[in-house]
mmCIF file of C-alpha atoms in Angstrom:
data_model
loop_
_atom_site.group_PDB
_atom_site.id
_atom_site.type_symbol
_atom_site.label_atom_id
_atom_site.label_comp_id
_atom_site.label_asym_id
_atom_site.label_seq_id
_atom_site.Cartn_x
_atom_site.Cartn_y
_atom_site.Cartn_z
ATOM 1 C CA MET A 26 -17.836 4.651 50.193
ATOM 2 C CA THR A 27 -14.785 2.431 50.536
ATOM 3 C CA LYS A 28 -12.796 2.366 53.762
ATOM 4 C CA VAL A 29 -9.334 0.998 54.495
ATOM 5 C CA SER A 30 -8.640 -0.204 58.028
ATOM 6 C CA CYS A 31 -5.755 -2.341 59.376
ATOM 7 C CA GLY A 32 -4.980 -3.606 55.882
ATOM 8 C CA ARG A 33 -8.593 -4.776 55.340
ATOM 9 C CA VAL A 34 -10.670 -3.350 52.565
ATOM 10 C CA VAL A 35 -14.376 -2.805 53.061
ATOM 11 C CA SER A 36 -16.412 -1.992 49.956
ATOM 12 C CA ASN A 37 -19.796 -0.455 49.489
ATOM 13 C CA ASN A 38 -21.553 -3.005 47.264
ATOM 14 C CA ASN A 39 -24.252 -0.545 46.279
ATOM 15 C CA MET A 40 -21.682 1.921 44.974
ATOM 16 C CA LEU A 41 -19.999 -0.771 42.899
ATOM 17 C CA ARG A 42 -23.242 -2.071 41.485
ATOM 18 C CA SER A 43 -24.094 1.441 40.285
ATOM 19 C CA LEU A 44 -21.109 1.454 37.973
ATOM 20 C CA PRO A 45 -21.615 0.501 34.307
ATOM 21 C CA LYS A 46 -21.443 -3.212 33.678
ATOM 22 C CA LEU A 47 -17.897 -4.564 33.462
ATOM 23 C CA SER A 48 -16.271 -1.175 34.053
ATOM 24 C CA PHE A 49 -13.178 -0.523 36.132
ATOM 25 C CA LEU A 50 -12.562 1.958 38.930
ATOM 26 C CA PHE A 51 -9.000 2.763 39.987
ATOM 27 C CA PHE A 52 -8.119 4.576 43.179
ATOM 28 C CA ARG A 53 -5.352 4.766 45.734
ATOM 29 C CA THR A 54 -5.292 4.748 49.519
ATOM 30 C CA GLY A 55 -1.941 5.166 51.214
ATOM 31 C CA ASN A 56 0.673 3.127 49.372
ATOM 32 C CA SER A 57 -1.785 0.623 47.871
ATOM 33 C CA HIS A 58 -3.658 0.566 44.563
ATOM 34 C CA PHE A 59 -7.033 -1.025 44.098
ATOM 35 C CA LEU A 60 -9.246 -2.091 41.215
ATOM 36 C CA ALA A 61 -13.012 -2.295 41.657
ATOM 37 C CA ILE A 62 -14.919 -4.325 39.064
ATOM 38 C CA ALA A 63 -18.577 -3.395 38.712
ATOM 39 C CA ASN A 64 -21.097 -6.143 39.521
ATOM 40 C CA ARG A 65 -18.297 -8.047 41.258
ATOM 41 C CA PRO A 66 -18.280 -6.443 44.758
ATOM 42 C CA ARG A 67 -14.695 -6.970 45.743
ATOM 43 C CA LEU A 68 -11.480 -5.017 45.570
ATOM 44 C CA ILE A 69 -8.173 -6.488 44.515
ATOM 45 C CA SER A 70 -4.860 -5.158 45.739
ATOM 46 C CA SER A 71 -2.766 -4.140 42.756
ATOM 47 C CA GLY A 72 0.340 -4.639 44.864
ATOM 48 C CA ARG A 73 -0.123 -8.428 44.577
ATOM 49 C CA THR A 74 -2.441 -9.122 41.672
ATOM 50 C CA ILE A 75 -2.791 -6.470 38.980
ATOM 51 C CA LYS A 76 0.156 -4.174 39.445
ATOM 52 C CA ARG A 77 1.816 -3.526 36.116
ATOM 53 C CA VAL A 78 3.866 -0.422 35.449
ATOM 54 C CA ALA A 79 4.095 1.067 31.973
ATOM 55 C CA SER A 80 7.800 1.044 31.027
ATOM 56 C CA GLU A 81 9.568 4.337 30.578
ATOM 57 C CA VAL A 82 10.829 4.177 26.989
ATOM 58 C CA LYS A 83 12.265 7.056 25.019
ATOM 59 C CA ILE A 84 9.825 7.411 22.125
ATOM 60 C CA ARG A 85 8.007 10.210 20.459
ATOM 61 C CA VAL A 86 4.783 10.984 22.293
ATOM 62 C CA ALA A 87 1.640 12.106 20.549
ATOM 63 C CA SER A 88 -0.455 12.559 23.682
ATOM 64 C CA ARG A 89 -0.918 11.286 27.215
ATOM 65 C CA PHE A 90 -3.984 10.269 29.135
ATOM 66 C CA PRO A 91 -4.568 9.202 32.755
ATOM 67 C CA VAL A 92 -5.998 5.710 33.113
ATOM 68 C CA ARG A 93 -9.134 6.053 35.234
ATOM 69 C CA SER A 94 -11.834 3.812 33.809
ATOM 70 C CA MET A 95 -12.353 1.922 30.569
ATOM 71 C CA SER A 96 -15.046 -0.328 29.186
ATOM 72 C CA ALA A 97 -14.319 -4.005 28.745
ATOM 73 C CA SER A 98 -13.709 -5.176 25.169
ATOM 74 C CA THR A 99 -13.681 -8.357 23.161
ATOM 75 C CA SER A 100 -10.418 -7.140 21.611
ATOM 76 C CA PRO A 101 -7.339 -9.335 22.058
ATOM 77 C CA PHE A 102 -5.805 -6.399 23.899
ATOM 78 C CA PRO A 103 -5.893 -6.533 27.713
ATOM 79 C CA SER A 104 -8.166 -4.613 29.997
ATOM 80 C CA ALA A 105 -7.323 -1.247 31.437
ATOM 81 C CA ALA A 106 -6.168 -2.965 34.607
ATOM 82 C CA GLN A 107 -3.241 -4.494 32.778
ATOM 83 C CA VAL A 108 -1.957 -1.165 31.539
ATOM 84 C CA ALA A 109 -2.673 0.847 34.681
ATOM 85 C CA ALA A 110 0.196 2.978 35.958
ATOM 86 C CA GLU A 111 1.721 2.426 39.379
ATOM 87 C CA ASP A 112 0.223 5.666 40.572
ATOM 88 C CA ALA A 113 -3.404 6.439 39.763
ATOM 89 C CA GLY A 114 -2.379 9.927 38.680
ATOM 90 C CA GLN A 115 0.566 8.772 36.537
ATOM 91 C CA GLN A 116 0.172 9.176 32.764
ATOM 92 C CA ILE A 117 0.941 6.561 30.109
ATOM 93 C CA LYS A 118 2.943 7.300 26.979
ATOM 94 C CA LEU A 119 1.311 6.618 23.605
ATOM 95 C CA LEU A 120 2.660 5.949 20.158
ATOM 96 C CA MET A 121 2.904 9.010 17.962
ATOM 97 C CA SER A 122 0.247 8.885 15.236
ATOM 98 C CA THR A 123 -1.377 10.952 12.535
ATOM 99 C CA ASN A 124 -4.968 10.694 11.342
ATOM 100 C CA ASP A 125 -5.671 9.228 7.922
ATOM 101 C CA ASP A 126 -8.576 10.289 5.703
ATOM 102 C CA HIS A 127 -10.825 7.377 6.666
ATOM 103 C CA GLY A 128 -11.117 7.468 10.446
ATOM 104 C CA GLY A 129 -7.898 5.597 11.199
ATOM 105 C CA VAL A 130 -4.401 6.402 12.394
ATOM 106 C CA ILE A 131 -0.925 5.981 10.914
ATOM 107 C CA VAL A 132 2.115 5.234 13.073
ATOM 108 C CA GLU A 133 5.590 5.573 11.573
ATOM 109 C CA MET A 134 8.084 3.891 13.865
ATOM 110 C CA ASP A 135 11.686 5.062 13.957
ATOM 111 C CA GLU A 136 13.357 4.659 17.348
ATOM 112 C CA ALA A 137 14.460 1.252 18.595
ATOM 113 C CA MET A 138 12.855 -0.337 21.663
ATOM 114 C CA ASP A 139 12.534 -3.767 23.208
ATOM 115 C CA SER A 140 9.438 -5.795 22.379
ATOM 116 C CA THR A 141 8.118 -5.939 25.965
ATOM 117 C CA SER A 142 8.071 -2.160 26.380
ATOM 118 C CA PHE A 143 6.648 -1.756 22.895
ATOM 119 C CA VAL A 144 3.720 -4.105 23.563
ATOM 120 C CA SER A 145 2.788 -2.229 26.762
ATOM 121 C CA ILE A 146 2.725 1.096 24.924
ATOM 122 C CA LEU A 147 0.941 -0.421 21.922
ATOM 123 C CA ARG A 148 -1.862 -1.799 24.107
ATOM 124 C CA ALA A 149 -2.360 1.542 25.828
ATOM 125 C CA SER A 150 -2.423 3.268 22.432
ATOM 126 C CA ILE A 151 -5.013 0.836 21.056
ATOM 127 C CA LEU A 152 -7.274 1.471 24.047
ATOM 128 C CA HIS A 153 -6.858 5.214 23.567
ATOM 129 C CA TRP A 154 -7.662 5.051 19.825
ATOM 130 C CA LYS A 155 -10.673 2.879 20.558
ATOM 131 C CA GLN A 156 -12.025 5.485 22.965
ATOM 132 C CA GLN A 157 -11.555 8.083 20.213
ATOM 133 C CA GLY A 158 -13.602 5.977 17.813
ATOM 134 C CA LYS A 159 -10.710 5.241 15.467
ATOM 135 C CA LYS A 160 -10.954 2.338 13.031
ATOM 136 C CA GLY A 161 -7.889 1.133 11.170
ATOM 137 C CA VAL A 162 -4.373 1.296 12.607
ATOM 138 C CA TRP A 163 -1.432 1.391 10.186
ATOM 139 C CA ILE A 164 2.039 0.774 11.608
ATOM 140 C CA LYS A 165 4.999 1.327 9.299
ATOM 141 C CA LEU A 166 8.106 -0.516 10.453
ATOM 142 C CA PRO A 167 11.474 0.334 8.864
ATOM 143 C CA ILE A 168 13.780 -2.577 8.243
ATOM 144 C CA HIS A 169 15.927 -1.838 11.308
ATOM 145 C CA LEU A 170 12.911 -2.436 13.595
ATOM 146 C CA VAL A 171 12.231 -5.947 12.312
ATOM 147 C CA ASN A 172 12.285 -7.194 15.915
ATOM 148 C CA LEU A 173 8.837 -5.624 16.431
ATOM 149 C CA VAL A 174 7.138 -7.585 13.651
ATOM 150 C CA GLU A 175 6.520 -10.708 15.751
ATOM 151 C CA PRO A 176 4.969 -8.892 18.753
ATOM 152 C CA LEU A 177 2.718 -6.906 16.414
ATOM 153 C CA VAL A 178 1.462 -10.080 14.732
ATOM 154 C CA LYS A 179 0.837 -11.685 18.120
ATOM 155 C CA GLU A 180 -1.249 -8.653 19.100
ATOM 156 C CA GLY A 181 -3.542 -9.142 16.102
ATOM 157 C CA PHE A 182 -1.878 -7.107 13.352
ATOM 158 C CA TRP A 183 -1.407 -8.542 9.864
ATOM 159 C CA TYR A 184 0.801 -7.758 6.860
ATOM 160 C CA HIS A 185 -0.564 -5.271 4.365
ATOM 161 C CA HIS A 186 2.403 -4.696 2.054
ATOM 162 C CA ALA A 187 6.187 -4.524 2.031
ATOM 163 C CA GLU A 188 8.799 -2.445 0.242
ATOM 164 C CA PRO A 189 12.599 -2.817 0.216
ATOM 165 C CA LYS A 190 13.032 -0.662 3.328
ATOM 166 C CA TYR A 191 9.827 -1.132 5.341
ATOM 167 C CA ILE A 192 6.839 -3.337 6.069
ATOM 168 C CA MET A 193 3.319 -2.038 6.713
ATOM 169 C CA LEU A 194 1.080 -3.842 9.221
ATOM 170 C CA VAL A 195 -2.564 -3.072 9.948
ATOM 171 C CA TYR A 196 -5.179 -3.688 12.644
ATOM 172 C CA TRP A 197 -8.959 -3.168 12.648
ATOM 173 C CA ILE A 198 -10.400 -1.871 15.929
ATOM 174 C CA PRO A 199 -14.231 -1.981 15.546
ATOM 175 C CA GLU A 200 -16.195 -5.188 15.816
ATOM 176 C CA GLY A 201 -17.883 -4.547 12.448
ATOM 177 C CA ALA A 202 -16.692 -5.456 8.959
ATOM 178 C CA ASN A 203 -13.105 -4.607 8.099
ATOM 179 C CA THR A 204 -12.960 -1.900 5.404
ATOM 180 C CA ILE A 205 -9.192 -1.496 5.160
ATOM 181 C CA PRO A 206 -8.377 -1.443 1.410
ATOM 182 C CA PRO A 207 -6.164 -4.254 0.106
ATOM 183 C CA ASN A 208 -2.671 -3.794 -1.217
ATOM 184 C CA ALA A 209 -2.146 -2.707 -4.835
ATOM 185 C CA THR A 210 -3.902 -5.188 -7.122
ATOM 186 C CA HIS A 211 -2.375 -4.405 -10.530
ATOM 187 C CA ARG A 212 0.960 -4.139 -12.250
ATOM 188 C CA VAL A 213 1.180 -1.766 -15.234
ATOM 189 C CA GLY A 214 3.164 -2.589 -18.375
ATOM 190 C CA VAL A 215 3.777 -0.912 -21.739
ATOM 191 C CA GLY A 216 4.509 -2.115 -25.256
ATOM 192 C CA ALA A 217 5.975 0.328 -27.789
ATOM 193 C CA PHE A 218 5.001 0.416 -31.473
ATOM 194 C CA VAL A 219 7.699 2.475 -33.238
ATOM 195 C CA MET A 220 7.649 2.713 -37.047
ATOM 196 C CA ASN A 221 9.989 4.671 -39.329
ATOM 197 C CA GLU A 222 9.242 6.271 -42.693
ATOM 198 C CA LYS A 223 10.097 3.029 -44.503
ATOM 199 C CA ARG A 224 7.223 1.294 -42.663
ATOM 200 C CA GLU A 225 9.728 -0.686 -40.636
ATOM 201 C CA VAL A 226 8.868 -1.473 -37.039
ATOM 202 C CA LEU A 227 11.384 -1.540 -34.200
ATOM 203 C CA VAL A 228 11.591 -5.090 -32.778
ATOM 204 C CA VAL A 229 13.765 -7.006 -30.316
ATOM 205 C CA GLN A 230 14.613 -10.545 -29.199
ATOM 206 C CA GLU A 231 14.925 -11.036 -25.445
ATOM 207 C CA LYS A 232 17.575 -12.928 -23.458
ATOM 208 C CA SER A 233 15.137 -13.837 -20.676
ATOM 209 C CA GLY A 234 11.452 -14.360 -20.085
ATOM 210 C CA LEU A 235 8.870 -16.320 -22.044
ATOM 211 C CA PHE A 236 10.440 -15.549 -25.437
ATOM 212 C CA ARG A 237 13.983 -16.496 -24.528
ATOM 213 C CA GLY A 238 15.512 -18.738 -27.207
ATOM 214 C CA THR A 239 12.330 -18.830 -29.325
ATOM 215 C CA GLY A 240 13.584 -16.590 -32.125
ATOM 216 C CA VAL A 241 10.427 -14.480 -31.851
ATOM 217 C CA TRP A 242 10.755 -10.785 -32.728
ATOM 218 C CA LYS A 243 8.565 -8.643 -30.509
ATOM 219 C CA LEU A 244 7.855 -5.022 -29.669
ATOM 220 C CA PRO A 245 9.938 -3.409 -26.878
ATOM 221 C CA THR A 246 8.065 -3.869 -23.598
ATOM 222 C CA GLY A 247 8.543 -3.136 -19.906
ATOM 223 C CA VAL A 248 6.975 -2.329 -16.542
ATOM 224 C CA VAL A 249 5.993 1.176 -15.452
ATOM 225 C CA ASP A 250 8.027 2.311 -12.441
ATOM 226 C CA GLN A 251 6.426 3.706 -9.299
ATOM 227 C CA GLY A 252 5.604 7.383 -9.835
ATOM 228 C CA GLU A 253 6.194 7.119 -13.590
ATOM 229 C CA ASP A 254 3.637 8.078 -16.244
ATOM 230 C CA ILE A 255 2.694 5.597 -18.950
ATOM 231 C CA CYS A 256 3.903 7.932 -21.693
ATOM 232 C CA ALA A 257 7.281 8.389 -19.986
ATOM 233 C CA ALA A 258 7.670 4.653 -19.357
ATOM 234 C CA ALA A 259 7.189 3.797 -23.044
ATOM 235 C CA VAL A 260 9.856 6.298 -24.135
ATOM 236 C CA ARG A 261 12.243 5.041 -21.446
ATOM 237 C CA GLU A 262 11.833 1.361 -22.326
ATOM 238 C CA VAL A 263 12.537 2.013 -26.015
ATOM 239 C CA LYS A 264 15.665 3.967 -25.115
ATOM 240 C CA GLU A 265 16.908 1.355 -22.641
ATOM 241 C CA GLU A 266 16.382 -1.666 -24.894
ATOM 242 C CA THR A 267 17.366 -0.245 -28.280
ATOM 243 C CA GLY A 268 19.090 3.119 -27.754
ATOM 244 C CA ILE A 269 16.454 4.796 -29.964
ATOM 245 C CA ASP A 270 15.162 8.215 -28.932
ATOM 246 C CA SER A 271 11.440 8.636 -29.472
ATOM 247 C CA GLU A 272 8.427 10.866 -28.915
ATOM 248 C CA PHE A 273 5.242 9.527 -27.364
ATOM 249 C CA MET A 274 2.192 9.862 -29.611
ATOM 250 C CA GLU A 275 -0.800 7.844 -28.369
ATOM 251 C CA VAL A 276 -2.115 4.963 -26.320
ATOM 252 C CA LEU A 277 -3.584 2.733 -29.025
ATOM 253 C CA ALA A 278 -5.235 0.120 -26.802
ATOM 254 C CA PHE A 279 -4.855 -1.653 -23.461
ATOM 255 C CA ARG A 280 -5.397 -5.146 -22.123
ATOM 256 C CA GLN A 281 -6.263 -6.389 -18.639
ATOM 257 C CA SER A 282 -5.303 -9.870 -17.449
ATOM 258 C CA HIS A 283 -5.230 -11.614 -14.067
ATOM 259 C CA ASN A 284 -2.947 -13.815 -11.953
ATOM 260 C CA SER A 285 0.013 -12.790 -14.052
ATOM 261 C CA PHE A 286 2.568 -11.658 -11.461
ATOM 262 C CA PHE A 287 2.518 -12.954 -7.856
ATOM 263 C CA GLU A 288 -1.273 -13.356 -8.142
ATOM 264 C CA LYS A 289 -1.694 -9.702 -9.186
ATOM 265 C CA SER A 290 -3.651 -8.478 -12.176
ATOM 266 C CA ASP A 291 -1.927 -6.806 -15.100
ATOM 267 C CA LEU A 292 -2.720 -3.743 -17.219
ATOM 268 C CA PHE A 293 -0.771 -3.592 -20.488
ATOM 269 C CA PHE A 294 -0.852 -0.454 -22.685
ATOM 270 C CA ILE A 295 0.035 -0.546 -26.382
ATOM 271 C CA CYS A 296 1.652 2.791 -27.191
ATOM 272 C CA MET A 297 2.609 4.461 -30.479
ATOM 273 C CA LEU A 298 5.879 6.400 -30.549
ATOM 274 C CA ARG A 299 7.587 8.424 -33.273
ATOM 275 C CA PRO A 300 11.331 7.723 -33.672
ATOM 276 C CA LEU A 301 13.710 10.652 -33.281
ATOM 277 C CA SER A 302 16.858 8.609 -33.980
ATOM 278 C CA PHE A 303 17.482 5.442 -35.992
ATOM 279 C CA ASP A 304 20.864 4.022 -34.997
ATOM 280 C CA ILE A 305 20.214 0.984 -32.793
ATOM 281 C CA GLN A 306 22.400 0.434 -29.712
ATOM 282 C CA MET A 307 20.769 -2.476 -27.933
ATOM 283 C CA GLN A 308 20.951 -3.240 -24.232
ATOM 284 C CA GLU A 309 23.408 -6.123 -23.925
ATOM 285 C CA GLY A 310 22.148 -7.319 -20.530
ATOM 286 C CA GLU A 311 18.551 -8.113 -21.527
ATOM 287 C CA ILE A 312 18.316 -7.936 -25.326
ATOM 288 C CA GLU A 313 19.652 -10.654 -27.653
ATOM 289 C CA ALA A 314 19.073 -8.690 -30.859
ATOM 290 C CA ALA A 315 17.294 -5.573 -32.161
ATOM 291 C CA GLN A 316 16.494 -4.285 -35.646
ATOM 292 C CA TRP A 317 14.161 -2.342 -37.909
ATOM 293 C CA MET A 318 11.965 -4.948 -39.612
ATOM 294 C CA PRO A 319 9.371 -4.500 -42.392
ATOM 295 C CA PHE A 320 5.980 -4.586 -40.745
ATOM 296 C CA GLU A 321 4.704 -7.273 -43.103
ATOM 297 C CA GLU A 322 7.596 -9.548 -42.126
ATOM 298 C CA TYR A 323 7.016 -8.916 -38.446
ATOM 299 C CA SER A 324 3.291 -9.655 -38.630
ATOM 300 C CA ALA A 325 3.886 -12.823 -40.694
ATOM 301 C CA GLN A 326 5.716 -14.596 -37.852
ATOM 302 C CA PRO A 327 3.952 -17.868 -36.913
ATOM 303 C CA PHE A 328 3.734 -16.779 -33.272
ATOM 304 C CA VAL A 329 1.939 -13.576 -34.247
ATOM 305 C CA GLU A 330 -0.434 -15.292 -36.658
ATOM 306 C CA LYS A 331 -1.450 -17.930 -34.090
ATOM 307 C CA HIS A 332 -2.399 -15.516 -31.299
ATOM 308 C CA GLU A 333 -5.619 -13.525 -31.561
ATOM 309 C CA LEU A 334 -4.336 -10.814 -29.220
ATOM 310 C CA MET A 335 -1.257 -10.197 -31.375
ATOM 311 C CA LYS A 336 -3.370 -10.056 -34.528
ATOM 312 C CA TYR A 337 -5.621 -7.413 -32.952
ATOM 313 C CA ILE A 338 -2.600 -5.354 -31.919
ATOM 314 C CA ASN A 339 -1.137 -5.513 -35.437
ATOM 315 C CA ASP A 340 -4.465 -4.503 -37.001
ATOM 316 C CA ILE A 341 -4.715 -1.524 -34.652
ATOM 317 C CA CYS A 342 -1.137 -0.428 -35.354
ATOM 318 C CA MET A 343 -1.596 -0.604 -39.125
ATOM 319 C CA ALA A 344 -4.950 1.159 -38.985
ATOM 320 C CA ARG A 345 -3.345 3.994 -37.016
ATOM 321 C CA THR A 346 -0.451 4.195 -39.476
ATOM 322 C CA ASP A 347 -2.919 4.479 -42.374
ATOM 323 C CA GLY A 348 -4.967 7.155 -40.592
ATOM 324 C CA GLU A 349 -7.978 4.907 -40.064
ATOM 325 C CA TYR A 350 -7.777 4.728 -36.282
ATOM 326 C CA SER A 351 -7.210 7.235 -33.510
ATOM 327 C CA GLY A 352 -5.855 6.472 -30.071
ATOM 328 C CA PHE A 353 -5.611 8.417 -26.812
ATOM 329 C CA THR A 354 -3.144 11.250 -26.370
ATOM 330 C CA PRO A 355 -1.927 12.439 -22.946
ATOM 331 C CA VAL A 356 -3.197 15.843 -21.868
ATOM 332 C CA PRO A 357 -1.563 17.362 -18.749
ATOM 333 C CA THR A 358 -4.156 18.214 -16.127
ATOM 334 C CA LYS A 359 -4.416 19.418 -12.542
ATOM 335 C CA SER A 360 -6.932 18.263 -9.978
ATOM 336 C CA HIS A 361 -8.202 19.499 -6.632
ATOM 337 C CA PHE A 362 -7.488 16.018 -5.248
ATOM 338 C CA GLN A 363 -3.837 15.821 -6.368
ATOM 339 C CA LYS A 364 -0.840 18.002 -5.625
ATOM 340 C CA HIS A 365 1.050 17.130 -8.786
ATOM 341 C CA GLN A 366 0.203 17.317 -12.468
ATOM 342 C CA SER A 367 -1.190 14.174 -14.026
ATOM 343 C CA TYR A 368 -2.226 13.054 -17.509
ATOM 344 C CA LEU A 369 -5.683 12.458 -18.902
ATOM 345 C CA TYR A 370 -5.576 10.180 -21.959
ATOM 346 C CA LEU A 371 -8.256 11.088 -24.478
ATOM 347 C CA ASN A 372 -9.184 10.941 -28.139
ATOM 348 C CA ALA A 373 -8.158 14.491 -29.020
ATOM 349 C CA GLY A 374 -9.241 14.198 -32.643
ATOM 350 C CA ALA A 375 -12.787 13.198 -31.783
ATOM 351 C CA LEU A 376 -13.008 15.878 -29.100
ATOM 352 C CA LYS A 377 -12.392 18.629 -31.644
ATOM 353 C CA ARG A 378 -15.211 17.505 -33.916
ATOM 354 C CA PRO A 379 -18.484 19.504 -33.816
ATOM 355 C CA ASN A 380 -21.159 18.149 -31.481
ATOM 356 C CA SER A 381 -18.763 15.513 -30.129
ATOM 357 C CA LEU A 382 -19.566 16.256 -26.495
#
């Protein structure tokens, strides 16, 4: 065993060699701390070389663990020696975390701290999660903790996504392939086909966007908000742009395109709505003009006739109006995997037919 005499340290090389390769042994004799590295039969005084005290920072604590021994890692995070407490029995604070559904952890930061203290606690937490076999680490930083973004990036984290009030950074612990899912890949849009009893379709001219100043009459369109259903978004967009109240009927068709918005893909749903009011009160901020236009006049526009996509949409809309086509109606459903009600869009007419299943 190891002896301490007159400030000299004598080690038992056989004992050290018996330790697992590249493992660390911490112990204390008197007022000194020592680190023994297996297969390297010497002891180093922590008072001069490896002493590093974990800062006392007021943060929420998920758990504590005494630093005794840890395996070496190829991770950019330091060895256990660099996060060892001043006293071998002292415990290190960890970041509060919750488990996700895929073997990782989620950390939601809230309280302010300086970057130096944060990095010390982060490194200890990473070592702890690694010992637990965790995989991905998600750290959610609110906007008032922007000072911690740079130290996180320097420790190997990368951006996953950002919202107006926070940024999410991630880190992959194992040496194997990273399986953290990417950020949202699609934006969802709606176009509203609204026709009255005179076979007039509700159309608008926009003040901005691709059709600005072109004189093209188009269907009311817009982007689905976060947490909003497609059927609700179509009704809302019609109301906002034209002041017309409407009832959602069906999804007639949808289109997928790519690299359309900040390199994201786009899903665009053509929806049929039934008007409940007819007096147009257009949105002055975004809409140049709005009117009820005979469908034949709308479909005869040069822009519509030149584009195959627009011709398909018009054919579908007219076929539905004439009862020769059936779209997908929203059916409210509940699922074991979701807490809230959602909609399943299906061809209700075909489902009711005999032997349709």
